[in-house]
Amino acid sequence: PLRKVAVMLRNLGKEVRDGLLESLKEKDPDVGQKVAGLMVLWEDIPQITDRSLQEVLREIDSQKLAMALIKADEVILKKIKSNISERAAATIEEETSLIASPRKQDIEQARGEIANTLREMNGKGELDFIEE
């Protein structure tokens, strides 16, 4: 249920969203933090507009992105690859080939860091989602 609240909040205007999130944190800091954290997840990448995603991907280190894309869902893989240059895609391909035996926790950590970057941009009102 918190995830549904988080998704509804992220689709509101920045001022309204921030106001609601703030009052939620005042009433229950724990729940407020959880909702804020659930507003944007790694799995949400396909719902982010191309332009917003391109902005985010410029900020991400290619090694981190390569690690995050190992065994990634095909939809996420396609979305990311369609939003980076051919040169960047080649670099990531090369980085991925150099990672011999990635640990699950390293992949999860890389995805978590990317999700944090997405959340930061969303917090600034710089992340747009495709209307469903």
Coordinates of C-alpha atoms in Angstrom, one line a residue:
P1 CA 0.0 0.0 0.0
L2 CA 2.9 2.5 0.7
R3 CA 4.2 2.0 -2.8
K4 CA 0.8 3.0 -4.3
V5 CA 0.8 6.1 -2.1
A6 CA 4.4 6.9 -3.3
V7 CA 3.5 6.5 -7.0
M8 CA 0.4 8.8 -6.5
L9 CA 2.6 11.4 -4.8
R10 CA 5.3 11.4 -7.4
N11 CA 2.7 12.2 -10.1
L12 CA 1.6 15.3 -8.3
G13 CA 3.1 18.8 -8.9
K14 CA 6.3 19.4 -6.9
E15 CA 4.8 21.9 -4.4
V16 CA 1.7 19.7 -3.6
R17 CA 3.9 16.6 -3.5
D18 CA 6.5 18.1 -1.2
G19 CA 3.8 19.6 1.1
L20 CA 2.0 16.2 1.4
L21 CA 5.3 14.4 2.0
E22 CA 6.3 16.9 4.6
S23 CA 3.1 16.5 6.6
L24 CA 3.4 12.7 6.3
K25 CA 6.9 12.9 7.7
E26 CA 5.7 15.2 10.6
K27 CA 3.0 12.7 11.5
D28 CA 5.1 9.6 11.1
P29 CA 8.8 10.1 10.2
D30 CA 9.3 6.4 9.5
V31 CA 6.4 6.1 7.1
G32 CA 7.4 9.4 5.5
Q33 CA 10.9 8.2 4.8
K34 CA 9.6 4.9 3.4
V35 CA 7.2 6.6 1.1
A36 CA 9.9 9.0 -0.2
G37 CA 12.2 6.0 -0.8
L38 CA 9.4 4.2 -2.7
M39 CA 8.6 7.1 -5.0
V40 CA 11.2 6.1 -7.6
L41 CA 12.7 2.6 -7.8
W42 CA 15.1 0.9 -10.3
E43 CA 12.0 -0.9 -11.7
D44 CA 10.5 2.5 -12.6
I45 CA 13.0 3.3 -15.3
P46 CA 10.7 2.3 -18.2
Q47 CA 8.1 4.8 -16.9
I48 CA 10.6 7.7 -17.0
T49 CA 10.4 10.0 -20.0
D50 CA 13.3 9.7 -22.4
R51 CA 14.5 13.3 -21.9
S52 CA 14.5 12.9 -18.1
L53 CA 16.3 9.6 -18.3
Q54 CA 19.0 11.1 -20.6
E55 CA 19.7 13.8 -18.0
V56 CA 20.1 11.2 -15.3
L57 CA 22.3 8.9 -17.4
R58 CA 24.7 11.7 -18.1
E59 CA 25.4 11.8 -14.3
I60 CA 26.0 8.1 -13.9
D61 CA 29.5 6.6 -14.1
S62 CA 29.8 4.0 -16.9
Q63 CA 31.3 1.4 -14.6
K64 CA 28.3 1.7 -12.2
L65 CA 25.8 1.6 -15.1
A66 CA 27.5 -1.5 -16.5
M67 CA 27.3 -3.2 -13.2
A68 CA 23.6 -2.3 -12.7
L69 CA 22.8 -3.6 -16.2
I70 CA 24.1 -7.1 -15.6
K71 CA 21.2 -9.5 -15.6
A72 CA 18.8 -6.5 -15.8
D73 CA 15.3 -6.9 -17.0
E74 CA 15.1 -6.6 -20.8
V75 CA 12.7 -3.7 -20.7
I76 CA 15.0 -1.7 -18.5
L77 CA 18.0 -2.6 -20.7
K78 CA 16.3 -1.5 -23.9
K79 CA 15.1 1.8 -22.3
I80 CA 18.6 2.7 -21.0
K81 CA 20.4 1.7 -24.3
S82 CA 17.9 3.7 -26.3
N83 CA 18.7 6.8 -24.3
I84 CA 22.5 6.8 -24.5
S85 CA 24.8 7.4 -27.4
E86 CA 26.3 4.6 -29.4
R87 CA 29.7 5.4 -28.0
A88 CA 28.4 5.3 -24.4
A89 CA 26.6 1.9 -25.2
A90 CA 29.9 0.6 -26.6
T91 CA 31.8 1.7 -23.4
I92 CA 29.2 0.1 -21.2
E93 CA 29.3 -3.1 -23.3
E94 CA 33.1 -3.1 -22.8
E95 CA 32.8 -2.4 -19.1
T96 CA 30.3 -5.3 -18.7
S97 CA 32.6 -7.7 -20.5
L98 CA 35.4 -6.8 -18.0
I99 CA 33.3 -7.8 -15.0
A100 CA 34.2 -11.5 -14.7
S101 CA 31.9 -12.7 -11.9
P102 CA 29.7 -9.9 -10.5
R103 CA 28.4 -10.4 -7.0
K104 CA 24.6 -10.0 -6.6
Q105 CA 25.2 -7.4 -3.8
D106 CA 27.4 -5.3 -6.2
I107 CA 24.7 -5.3 -8.8
E108 CA 22.1 -4.4 -6.3
Q109 CA 24.3 -1.6 -4.9
A110 CA 24.9 -0.1 -8.3
R111 CA 21.1 -0.2 -9.0
G112 CA 20.5 1.4 -5.6
E113 CA 22.9 4.2 -6.3
I114 CA 21.2 4.9 -9.7
A115 CA 17.8 4.8 -8.0
N116 CA 19.1 7.3 -5.4
T117 CA 20.1 9.7 -8.3
L118 CA 16.7 9.3 -9.8
R119 CA 15.1 10.1 -6.4
E120 CA 17.3 13.2 -6.0
M121 CA 16.2 14.5 -9.5
N122 CA 12.6 13.7 -8.6
G123 CA 12.9 15.6 -5.4
K124 CA 14.1 18.6 -7.4
G125 CA 11.2 18.3 -9.7
E126 CA 13.5 17.3 -12.6
L127 CA 12.2 13.8 -13.3
D128 CA 9.2 13.3 -15.5
F129 CA 7.2 10.1 -15.9
I130 CA 5.1 8.9 -18.8
E131 CA 1.5 9.4 -18.0
E132 CA -0.3 6.0 -17.7

